[in-house]
CSV table of C-alpha atoms in Angstrom, one decimal:
chain,number,residue,atom,x,y,z
N,1,UNK,CA,-11.1,-10.1,-109.6
N,2,UNK,CA,-8.2,-7.9,-108.6
N,3,UNK,CA,-5.2,-9.3,-106.7
N,4,UNK,CA,-4.2,-8.0,-103.3
N,5,UNK,CA,-0.8,-6.5,-103.3
N,6,UNK,CA,1.8,-7.5,-100.6
N,7,UNK,CA,1.7,-3.9,-99.2
N,8,UNK,CA,-2.0,-4.0,-98.7
N,9,UNK,CA,-1.7,-7.4,-96.9
N,10,UNK,CA,1.0,-6.0,-94.6
N,11,UNK,CA,-1.1,-2.9,-93.8
N,12,UNK,CA,-4.1,-5.1,-92.9
N,13,UNK,CA,-2.0,-7.2,-90.6
N,14,UNK,CA,-0.7,-4.2,-88.8
N,15,UNK,CA,-4.2,-2.8,-88.4
N,16,UNK,CA,-5.4,-6.2,-87.1
N,17,UNK,CA,-2.6,-6.5,-84.5
N,18,UNK,CA,-3.0,-2.8,-83.5
N,19,UNK,CA,-6.7,-3.4,-82.9
N,20,UNK,CA,-6.0,-6.5,-80.9
N,21,UNK,CA,-3.4,-4.7,-78.8
N,22,UNK,CA,-5.8,-1.8,-78.1
N,23,UNK,CA,-8.5,-4.2,-77.1
N,24,UNK,CA,-6.1,-6.0,-74.7
N,25,UNK,CA,-5.0,-2.6,-73.2
N,26,UNK,CA,-8.7,-1.7,-72.8
N,27,UNK,CA,-9.5,-5.0,-71.2
N,28,UNK,CA,-6.5,-4.8,-68.9
N,29,UNK,CA,-7.1,-1.2,-68.0
N,30,UNK,CA,-10.8,-1.9,-67.2
N,31,UNK,CA,-9.8,-4.9,-65.1
N,32,UNK,CA,-7.1,-3.0,-63.3
N,33,UNK,CA,-9.5,-0.1,-62.6
N,34,UNK,CA,-12.2,-2.5,-61.5
N,35,UNK,CA,-9.7,-4.4,-59.3
N,36,UNK,CA,-8.3,-1.2,-57.9
N,37,UNK,CA,-11.6,-0.1,-56.7
N,38,UNK,CA,-12.6,-3.5,-55.5
N,39,UNK,CA,-9.3,-4.0,-53.5
N,40,UNK,CA,-9.6,-4.3,-49.7
N,41,UNK,CA,-10.3,-1.0,-48.0
N,42,UNK,CA,-7.1,-1.3,-46.1
N,43,UNK,CA,-5.1,-1.0,-49.3
N,44,UNK,CA,-7.0,2.2,-50.2
N,45,UNK,CA,-5.6,4.0,-47.2
N,46,UNK,CA,-2.3,5.2,-48.5
N,47,UNK,CA,-1.3,7.5,-45.6
N,48,UNK,CA,-1.0,4.7,-43.0
N,49,UNK,CA,2.1,2.7,-42.2
N,50,UNK,CA,2.3,-0.7,-40.5
N,51,UNK,CA,-1.1,-1.7,-41.6
N,52,UNK,CA,-0.2,-5.4,-41.8
N,53,UNK,CA,0.9,-5.9,-38.2
N,54,UNK,CA,-0.5,-9.2,-36.9
N,55,UNK,CA,-2.3,-9.9,-33.6
N,56,UNK,CA,0.2,-11.9,-31.6
N,57,UNK,CA,-2.1,-13.9,-29.4
N,58,UNK,CA,-2.3,-17.5,-30.6
N,59,UNK,CA,-5.7,-17.8,-29.0
N,60,UNK,CA,-7.2,-14.8,-30.8
N,61,UNK,CA,-10.1,-15.7,-33.2
N,62,UNK,CA,-9.8,-14.2,-36.7
N,63,UNK,CA,-11.1,-10.7,-36.8
N,64,UNK,CA,-12.2,-8.8,-39.9
N,65,UNK,CA,-10.7,-5.3,-39.8
N,66,UNK,CA,-12.3,-4.4,-43.1
N,67,UNK,CA,-15.0,-2.2,-41.4
N,68,UNK,CA,-12.3,-0.2,-39.7
N,69,UNK,CA,-10.5,0.5,-42.9
N,70,UNK,CA,-13.7,1.3,-44.8
N,71,UNK,CA,-14.6,3.8,-42.2
N,72,UNK,CA,-11.1,5.4,-42.3
N,73,UNK,CA,-11.2,5.5,-46.1
N,74,UNK,CA,-14.6,7.0,-46.2
N,75,UNK,CA,-13.5,9.8,-43.9
N,76,UNK,CA,-10.4,10.3,-46.0
N,77,UNK,CA,-12.5,10.6,-49.2
N,78,UNK,CA,-15.6,12.3,-48.0
N,79,UNK,CA,-15.2,14.3,-44.8
N,80,UNK,CA,-15.4,18.1,-45.3
N,81,UNK,CA,-12.4,19.8,-43.8
N,82,UNK,CA,-10.6,23.0,-44.7
N,83,UNK,CA,-7.6,22.3,-42.5
N,84,UNK,CA,-6.9,18.7,-43.4
N,85,UNK,CA,-7.7,15.6,-41.3
N,86,UNK,CA,-6.2,15.2,-37.7
N,87,UNK,CA,-5.0,11.7,-38.6
N,88,UNK,CA,-2.9,11.3,-35.4
N,89,UNK,CA,-5.8,12.3,-33.2
N,90,UNK,CA,-8.1,9.9,-35.2
N,91,UNK,CA,-5.7,7.1,-34.4
N,92,UNK,CA,-5.6,8.0,-30.7
N,93,UNK,CA,-9.4,8.2,-30.6
N,94,UNK,CA,-9.7,4.7,-32.3
N,95,UNK,CA,-7.4,3.2,-29.6
N,96,UNK,CA,-9.3,4.9,-26.8
N,97,UNK,CA,-12.6,3.5,-28.2
N,98,UNK,CA,-11.0,0.0,-28.3
N,99,UNK,CA,-10.0,0.2,-24.7
N,100,UNK,CA,-13.4,1.7,-23.6
N,101,UNK,CA,-15.3,-1.2,-25.4
N,102,UNK,CA,-14.1,-3.6,-22.7
N,103,UNK,CA,-16.4,-1.9,-20.1
N,104,UNK,CA,-13.5,-1.8,-17.6
N,105,UNK,CA,-13.0,1.7,-16.2
N,106,UNK,CA,-9.4,0.8,-15.3
N,107,UNK,CA,-8.3,-0.1,-18.9
N,108,UNK,CA,-7.4,3.2,-20.5
N,109,UNK,CA,-5.3,4.5,-23.3
N,110,UNK,CA,-3.1,7.6,-22.6
N,111,UNK,CA,-2.3,9.9,-25.5
N,112,UNK,CA,0.9,12.0,-25.1
N,113,UNK,CA,-0.6,14.8,-22.9
N,114,UNK,CA,-2.6,12.5,-20.7
N,115,UNK,CA,0.5,10.3,-20.3
N,116,UNK,CA,2.4,13.3,-18.9
N,117,UNK,CA,-0.4,14.1,-16.4
N,118,UNK,CA,-0.6,10.5,-15.3
N,119,UNK,CA,3.1,10.3,-14.6
N,120,UNK,CA,3.1,13.5,-12.6
N,121,UNK,CA,0.2,12.1,-10.5
N,122,UNK,CA,2.1,8.9,-9.8
N,123,UNK,CA,5.1,10.9,-8.5
N,124,UNK,CA,2.8,12.8,-6.2
N,125,UNK,CA,3.6,16.1,-7.9
N,126,UNK,CA,0.5,17.6,-9.3
N,127,UNK,CA,-2.2,20.3,-9.0
N,128,UNK,CA,-5.8,19.5,-8.6
N,129,UNK,CA,-8.5,19.1,-5.9
N,130,UNK,CA,-7.1,16.1,-4.0
N,131,UNK,CA,-9.5,13.2,-4.1
N,132,UNK,CA,-9.5,9.6,-5.4
N,133,UNK,CA,-12.4,8.8,-7.8
N,134,UNK,CA,-13.6,5.5,-9.3
N,135,UNK,CA,-16.4,4.0,-11.3
N,136,UNK,CA,-18.9,2.2,-9.1
N,137,UNK,CA,-22.3,0.8,-10.4
N,138,UNK,CA,-21.6,2.7,-13.6
N,139,UNK,CA,-21.4,6.0,-11.8
N,140,UNK,CA,-18.4,8.3,-11.2
N,141,UNK,CA,-18.0,8.0,-7.5
N,142,UNK,CA,-15.7,9.7,-4.9
N,143,UNK,CA,-13.6,7.0,-3.2
N,144,UNK,CA,-12.0,9.4,-0.8
N,145,UNK,CA,-11.1,13.1,-0.5
N,146,UNK,CA,-7.5,13.3,0.7
N,147,UNK,CA,-6.8,14.8,4.1
N,148,UNK,CA,-6.2,18.6,4.1
N,149,UNK,CA,-7.0,19.1,0.4
N,150,UNK,CA,-9.4,21.5,-1.4
N,151,UNK,CA,-11.8,18.6,-2.0
N,152,UNK,CA,-12.0,17.8,1.8
N,153,UNK,CA,-12.3,21.5,2.7
N,154,UNK,CA,-15.1,22.1,0.2
N,155,UNK,CA,-17.1,19.3,1.8
N,156,UNK,CA,-16.7,16.5,-0.7
N,157,UNK,CA,-17.3,13.1,1.0
N,158,UNK,CA,-16.7,9.4,0.3
N,159,UNK,CA,-19.5,8.0,-1.7
N,160,UNK,CA,-20.6,11.2,-3.4
N,161,UNK,CA,-21.7,10.6,-7.0
N,162,UNK,CA,-20.4,13.2,-9.5
N,163,UNK,CA,-23.1,13.9,-12.1
N,164,UNK,CA,-21.3,16.9,-13.8
N,165,UNK,CA,-17.9,18.4,-14.0
N,166,UNK,CA,-18.5,22.0,-14.7
N,167,UNK,CA,-21.3,21.7,-17.3
N,168,UNK,CA,-20.2,18.3,-18.7
N,169,UNK,CA,-22.3,15.3,-17.7
N,170,UNK,CA,-20.2,12.3,-16.5
N,171,UNK,CA,-22.5,9.6,-17.9
N,172,UNK,CA,-20.4,7.3,-20.1
N,173,UNK,CA,-17.3,9.3,-19.2
N,174,UNK,CA,-14.1,7.3,-18.7
N,175,UNK,CA,-12.4,7.5,-15.4
N,176,UNK,CA,-9.3,9.2,-16.8
N,177,UNK,CA,-11.3,11.7,-18.8
N,178,UNK,CA,-12.9,12.7,-15.5
N,179,UNK,CA,-9.5,13.0,-13.9
N,180,UNK,CA,-8.3,15.3,-16.7
N,181,UNK,CA,-11.3,17.6,-16.3
N,182,UNK,CA,-11.1,17.8,-12.5
N,183,UNK,CA,-7.4,18.4,-12.4
N,184,UNK,CA,-6.0,21.8,-13.4
N,185,UNK,CA,-3.8,24.7,-12.5
N,186,UNK,CA,-3.6,26.0,-9.0
N,187,UNK,CA,-6.0,28.8,-8.3
N,188,UNK,CA,-8.5,27.8,-10.9
N,189,UNK,CA,-12.0,26.6,-10.0
N,190,UNK,CA,-14.0,23.5,-10.9
N,191,UNK,CA,-17.7,23.1,-10.1
N,192,UNK,CA,-18.8,19.5,-9.3
N,193,UNK,CA,-22.5,18.6,-9.4
N,194,UNK,CA,-22.9,15.7,-6.9
N,195,UNK,CA,-25.7,13.7,-5.3
N,196,UNK,CA,-25.1,12.3,-1.9
N,197,UNK,CA,-26.4,9.0,-0.5
N,198,UNK,CA,-29.7,9.5,1.4
N,199,UNK,CA,-30.4,12.8,-0.4
N,200,UNK,CA,-32.8,13.5,-3.3
N,201,UNK,CA,-31.5,16.9,-4.3
N,202,UNK,CA,-28.2,17.5,-6.1
N,203,UNK,CA,-25.5,19.9,-4.8
N,204,UNK,CA,-23.1,22.1,-6.7
N,205,UNK,CA,-19.7,22.3,-4.9
N,206,UNK,CA,-17.1,24.8,-6.1
N,207,UNK,CA,-13.6,23.6,-5.5
N,208,UNK,CA,-10.5,25.8,-6.0
N,209,UNK,CA,-7.6,23.7,-7.2
N,210,UNK,CA,-4.3,23.8,-5.4
N,211,UNK,CA,-1.0,22.0,-5.2
N,212,UNK,CA,-1.6,18.5,-3.8
N,213,UNK,CA,0.6,17.0,-1.1
N,214,UNK,CA,-0.5,13.5,-0.4
N,215,UNK,CA,-0.5,12.7,3.3
N,216,UNK,CA,0.8,9.4,4.6
N,217,UNK,CA,0.1,8.7,8.2
N,218,UNK,CA,-1.2,10.0,11.5
N,219,UNK,CA,-0.9,8.5,15.0
N,220,UNK,CA,-2.0,9.3,18.6
N,221,UNK,CA,1.5,8.6,19.8
N,222,UNK,CA,3.3,10.5,22.5
N,223,UNK,CA,4.8,12.9,19.9
N,224,UNK,CA,1.4,14.0,18.5
N,225,UNK,CA,0.2,16.5,21.1
N,226,UNK,CA,-2.4,17.9,18.7
N,227,UNK,CA,-4.1,14.5,18.4
N,228,UNK,CA,-4.6,13.9,22.1
N,229,UNK,CA,-8.1,15.3,22.2
N,230,UNK,CA,-9.1,13.7,18.9
N,231,UNK,CA,-8.1,10.2,20.0
N,232,UNK,CA,-9.1,10.6,23.7
N,233,UNK,CA,-11.7,7.8,23.3
N,234,UNK,CA,-9.0,5.3,22.4
N,235,UNK,CA,-8.0,5.0,26.1
N,236,UNK,CA,-4.6,4.5,27.7
N,237,UNK,CA,-3.9,1.0,26.3
N,238,UNK,CA,-4.9,1.7,22.7
N,239,UNK,CA,-2.6,3.1,20.0
N,240,UNK,CA,-4.2,4.4,16.8
N,241,UNK,CA,-2.5,4.5,13.4
N,242,UNK,CA,-4.4,6.2,10.6
N,243,UNK,CA,-2.9,5.3,7.2
N,244,UNK,CA,-4.0,7.6,4.4
N,245,UNK,CA,-2.4,5.7,1.4
N,246,UNK,CA,0.0,3.0,0.4
N,247,UNK,CA,2.5,5.1,-1.5
N,248,UNK,CA,6.3,4.6,-1.5
N,249,UNK,CA,6.7,6.7,1.7
N,250,UNK,CA,4.2,4.6,3.7
N,251,UNK,CA,6.8,1.9,4.6
N,252,UNK,CA,9.1,4.2,6.5
N,253,UNK,CA,6.2,6.1,8.0
N,254,UNK,CA,4.6,2.9,9.3
N,255,UNK,CA,7.9,1.7,10.9
N,256,UNK,CA,8.1,5.1,12.6
N,257,UNK,CA,4.6,4.7,13.9
N,258,UNK,CA,5.4,1.3,15.3
N,259,UNK,CA,8.4,2.8,17.1
N,260,UNK,CA,6.0,5.4,18.6
N,261,UNK,CA,3.7,2.6,19.7
N,262,UNK,CA,6.6,0.8,21.4
N,263,UNK,CA,7.7,3.9,23.2
N,264,UNK,CA,4.1,4.6,24.3
N,265,UNK,CA,3.9,1.1,25.9
N,266,UNK,CA,0.4,0.6,24.6
N,267,UNK,CA,-0.5,-2.9,23.8
N,268,UNK,CA,-3.6,-2.7,21.6
N,269,UNK,CA,-3.9,-1.3,18.0
N,270,UNK,CA,-6.6,0.3,16.0
N,271,UNK,CA,-5.5,0.6,12.3
N,272,UNK,CA,-7.7,3.2,10.6
N,273,UNK,CA,-7.9,2.6,6.8
N,274,UNK,CA,-11.1,4.6,6.3
N,275,UNK,CA,-11.0,6.6,3.0
N,276,UNK,CA,-7.6,5.1,2.1
N,277,UNK,CA,-7.8,4.6,-1.7
N,278,UNK,CA,-4.8,2.2,-1.8
N,279,UNK,CA,-1.5,2.3,-3.6
N,280,UNK,CA,1.3,-0.2,-4.1
N,281,UNK,CA,0.7,-3.9,-3.5
N,282,UNK,CA,4.3,-4.3,-2.2
N,283,UNK,CA,3.5,-1.8,0.5
N,284,UNK,CA,0.4,-3.7,1.6
N,285,UNK,CA,2.4,-7.0,1.7
N,286,UNK,CA,5.2,-5.4,3.7
N,287,UNK,CA,2.8,-3.9,6.3
N,288,UNK,CA,0.8,-7.2,6.6
N,289,UNK,CA,4.2,-8.9,7.4
N,290,UNK,CA,4.2,-7.2,10.8
N,291,UNK,CA,1.2,-9.4,11.9
N,292,UNK,CA,1.8,-12.6,9.8
N,293,UNK,CA,4.4,-15.3,10.1
N,294,UNK,CA,6.8,-15.8,7.2
N,295,UNK,CA,5.3,-17.5,4.2
N,296,UNK,CA,1.6,-16.8,5.0
N,297,UNK,CA,-0.3,-15.7,1.9
N,298,UNK,CA,-1.3,-12.0,1.9
N,299,UNK,CA,-3.0,-11.9,-1.5
N,300,UNK,CA,-3.4,-13.9,-4.7
N,301,UNK,CA,-3.1,-12.4,-8.2
N,302,UNK,CA,-5.3,-14.4,-10.7
N,303,UNK,CA,-5.0,-14.1,-14.5
N,304,UNK,CA,-7.4,-14.9,-17.2
N,305,UNK,CA,-5.7,-18.2,-18.1
N,306,UNK,CA,-6.2,-19.4,-14.5
N,307,UNK,CA,-2.6,-18.8,-13.3
N,308,UNK,CA,-2.2,-17.5,-9.8
N,309,UNK,CA,0.7,-15.7,-8.2
N,310,UNK,CA,0.9,-15.8,-4.4
N,311,UNK,CA,2.3,-12.9,-2.4
N,312,UNK,CA,3.6,-14.0,1.0
N,313,UNK,CA,4.4,-12.4,4.3
N,314,UNK,CA,8.0,-11.5,5.0
N,315,UNK,CA,7.4,-12.6,8.6
N,316,UNK,CA,8.4,-9.5,10.7
N,317,UNK,CA,5.7,-10.7,13.2
N,318,UNK,CA,6.1,-7.9,15.8
N,319,UNK,CA,2.3,-7.4,15.9
N,320,UNK,CA,1.2,-11.0,15.7
N,321,UNK,CA,0.0,-11.1,19.3
N,322,UNK,CA,-1.3,-7.5,19.5
N,323,UNK,CA,-5.1,-7.2,19.6
N,324,UNK,CA,-6.0,-5.3,16.4
N,325,UNK,CA,-9.1,-3.7,15.0
N,326,UNK,CA,-9.2,-2.3,11.5
N,327,UNK,CA,-11.6,0.6,10.6
N,328,UNK,CA,-12.9,0.5,7.0
N,329,UNK,CA,-15.5,2.3,4.9
N,330,UNK,CA,-16.6,2.8,1.3
N,331,UNK,CA,-13.4,4.7,0.6
N,332,UNK,CA,-11.2,1.8,1.6
N,333,UNK,CA,-10.0,0.4,-1.7
N,334,UNK,CA,-7.3,-1.6,-3.5
N,335,UNK,CA,-4.3,-2.1,-1.2
N,336,UNK,CA,-6.5,-1.2,1.8
N,337,UNK,CA,-8.8,-4.1,1.0
N,338,UNK,CA,-5.8,-6.4,0.4
N,339,UNK,CA,-4.4,-5.7,3.8
N,340,UNK,CA,-7.7,-5.8,5.6
N,341,UNK,CA,-8.8,-9.0,3.9
N,342,UNK,CA,-5.5,-10.8,4.7
N,343,UNK,CA,-5.5,-9.9,8.4
N,344,UNK,CA,-9.2,-10.7,8.7
N,345,UNK,CA,-8.9,-14.2,7.1
N,346,UNK,CA,-5.7,-15.0,9.1
N,347,UNK,CA,-7.6,-14.1,12.3
N,348,UNK,CA,-5.2,-11.2,13.1
N,349,UNK,CA,-7.8,-8.4,13.0
N,350,UNK,CA,-11.5,-7.6,13.3
N,351,UNK,CA,-13.0,-5.2,10.7
N,352,UNK,CA,-15.3,-2.5,11.9
N,353,UNK,CA,-17.2,0.1,9.9
N,354,UNK,CA,-18.8,-0.2,6.4
N,355,UNK,CA,-18.4,-2.3,3.3
N,356,UNK,CA,-15.3,-1.4,1.3
N,357,UNK,CA,-15.2,0.0,-2.2
N,358,UNK,CA,-14.3,-3.2,-4.2
N,359,UNK,CA,-11.3,-2.2,-6.3
N,360,UNK,CA,-9.5,-5.5,-6.7
N,361,UNK,CA,-8.0,-5.5,-10.2
N,362,UNK,CA,-4.4,-5.3,-11.3
N,363,UNK,CA,-3.2,-2.9,-14.0
N,364,UNK,CA,-0.1,-3.0,-16.2
N,365,UNK,CA,1.4,0.0,-18.1
N,366,UNK,CA,2.1,-1.1,-21.7
N,367,UNK,CA,4.1,1.3,-23.9
N,368,UNK,CA,2.4,1.8,-27.2
N,369,UNK,CA,4.7,4.5,-28.6
N,370,UNK,CA,7.5,6.5,-27.0
N,371,UNK,CA,4.8,9.1,-26.0
N,372,UNK,CA,1.8,6.9,-25.2
N,373,UNK,CA,0.9,3.9,-23.2
N,374,UNK,CA,-2.0,1.6,-22.4
N,375,UNK,CA,-3.1,0.9,-18.8
N,376,UNK,CA,-4.7,-2.5,-19.0
N,377,UNK,CA,-6.3,-4.7,-16.4
N,378,UNK,CA,-4.3,-8.0,-16.4
N,379,UNK,CA,-5.5,-9.8,-13.3
N,380,UNK,CA,-7.8,-9.8,-10.2
N,381,UNK,CA,-6.9,-9.6,-6.6
N,382,UNK,CA,-8.1,-12.4,-4.3
N,383,UNK,CA,-7.9,-12.7,-0.6
N,384,UNK,CA,-5.8,-15.6,0.9
N,385,UNK,CA,-9.0,-17.7,0.9
N,386,UNK,CA,-9.6,-17.0,-2.7
N,387,UNK,CA,-12.4,-14.4,-2.4
N,388,UNK,CA,-12.5,-11.8,-5.1
N,389,UNK,CA,-12.3,-8.2,-3.9
N,390,UNK,CA,-13.5,-6.7,-7.2
N,391,UNK,CA,-16.8,-5.0,-7.1
N,392,UNK,CA,-18.0,-7.0,-4.1
N,393,UNK,CA,-15.6,-5.4,-1.6
N,394,UNK,CA,-15.2,-6.6,2.0
N,395,UNK,CA,-18.0,-6.8,4.6
N,396,UNK,CA,-17.0,-5.7,8.1
N,397,UNK,CA,-17.2,-8.1,11.0
N,398,UNK,CA,-19.1,-5.4,13.0
N,399,UNK,CA,-21.1,-2.7,11.1
N,400,UNK,CA,-21.0,0.9,12.2
N,401,UNK,CA,-21.9,4.0,10.3
N,402,UNK,CA,-21.5,7.8,10.7
N,403,UNK,CA,-24.6,9.8,10.2
N,404,UNK,CA,-24.9,13.5,9.2
N,405,UNK,CA,-25.9,14.2,12.8
N,406,UNK,CA,-22.7,12.5,14.1
N,407,UNK,CA,-20.6,14.7,11.8
N,408,UNK,CA,-22.3,17.8,13.0
N,409,UNK,CA,-21.8,16.8,16.6
N,410,UNK,CA,-18.2,15.7,15.7
N,411,UNK,CA,-18.9,12.2,16.9
N,412,UNK,CA,-17.2,9.1,15.5
N,413,UNK,CA,-19.3,6.1,16.3
N,414,UNK,CA,-17.0,3.9,14.2
N,415,UNK,CA,-14.0,4.7,16.4
N,416,UNK,CA,-16.1,4.3,19.5
N,417,UNK,CA,-17.2,0.8,18.3
N,418,UNK,CA,-13.6,-0.1,17.5
N,419,UNK,CA,-12.6,0.9,21.1
N,420,UNK,CA,-15.5,-1.2,22.5
N,421,UNK,CA,-14.6,-4.2,20.4
N,422,UNK,CA,-10.8,-4.1,21.1
N,423,UNK,CA,-11.5,-3.8,24.9
N,424,UNK,CA,-13.8,-6.9,24.7
N,425,UNK,CA,-12.8,-10.5,24.1
N,426,UNK,CA,-11.9,-10.4,20.3
N,427,UNK,CA,-12.2,-14.1,20.1
N,428,UNK,CA,-16.0,-13.8,20.6
N,429,UNK,CA,-16.5,-11.6,17.5
């Protein structure tokens, strides 16, 4: 038997260790490859930052975001695109879908361009058709066309349901998407396909966009010569204030109207809130303070955790002994409903007309980035007695409607009924 030399033994040891090393590398590589491909989908998305941000709410149940990241990763790997993926738009779309999933038409995400449009509308500096719209019974509905705007001139009416904007159906369309489509540059045209209550056939109404100047107030005071014929039915003792919205200019305008009423020496008031889509809560509280003693509750703001914030009268009180009727209709919404509900429940006014729109929720603007924000519903409005305004609206004390025949004949049965009521013993209503 031959003896094994030291060199041969050394060579065999090297070969053995080399084989073991290669086997370990192979096992490690296979494991790493297997683990890499089995890692969470979030880790596979390499082009996203801040993936590990946590949900801050302590009450939030654990949510598995794996399906979201799998979807994103699948698009990254498989979607056919010659121009690259619009990753920023993908993110905006995901957030918009998140907001839309709540089923609340007033909770909306605003990407950069939509944010600019929203801010211009809040300032009252925009171009469009001039109407307030909302979602009612899952349908895009006209709350009110604004006075003197293209929408009003074209024949758009409160309660009209918008089925199409140009050729785009509005089913499942968000409220703010509808606003974006309807608004546009002065001089351009938009065609609205609508259906009107009591009619079976749809109508196509063409509206030419214009610069919108939002009106504030109208009275039948001694300085309004052009309104004498219009408000002749009101009589010598009755003063009429028509408030078109509750924007930041409404406070001064309302005070001026009260001064007109004082100079006119009239001692009864009809407050016309028909087709008034609302505005700032603070304005509604301030105006209610002319009827209510200091400290009386005007509205309650109720949050999801049961907390309530009370908004109280400032106690101006100049109108607390003035007989008052408030005119409302389907276009009376938000701040209009807050004011009307408060004065009704405190026994300071009688409501005449139709059931109001039912927009009783509170939104907050939450910055998401420097160029985007989320408008999210954070609370519900309640009347002083705790009645929710949302969806249900307010029922009038005395119902009165305006028919198509009334409009053709330029009659206003609601105003006539208000005059009749205010000239009767209001305590019997």
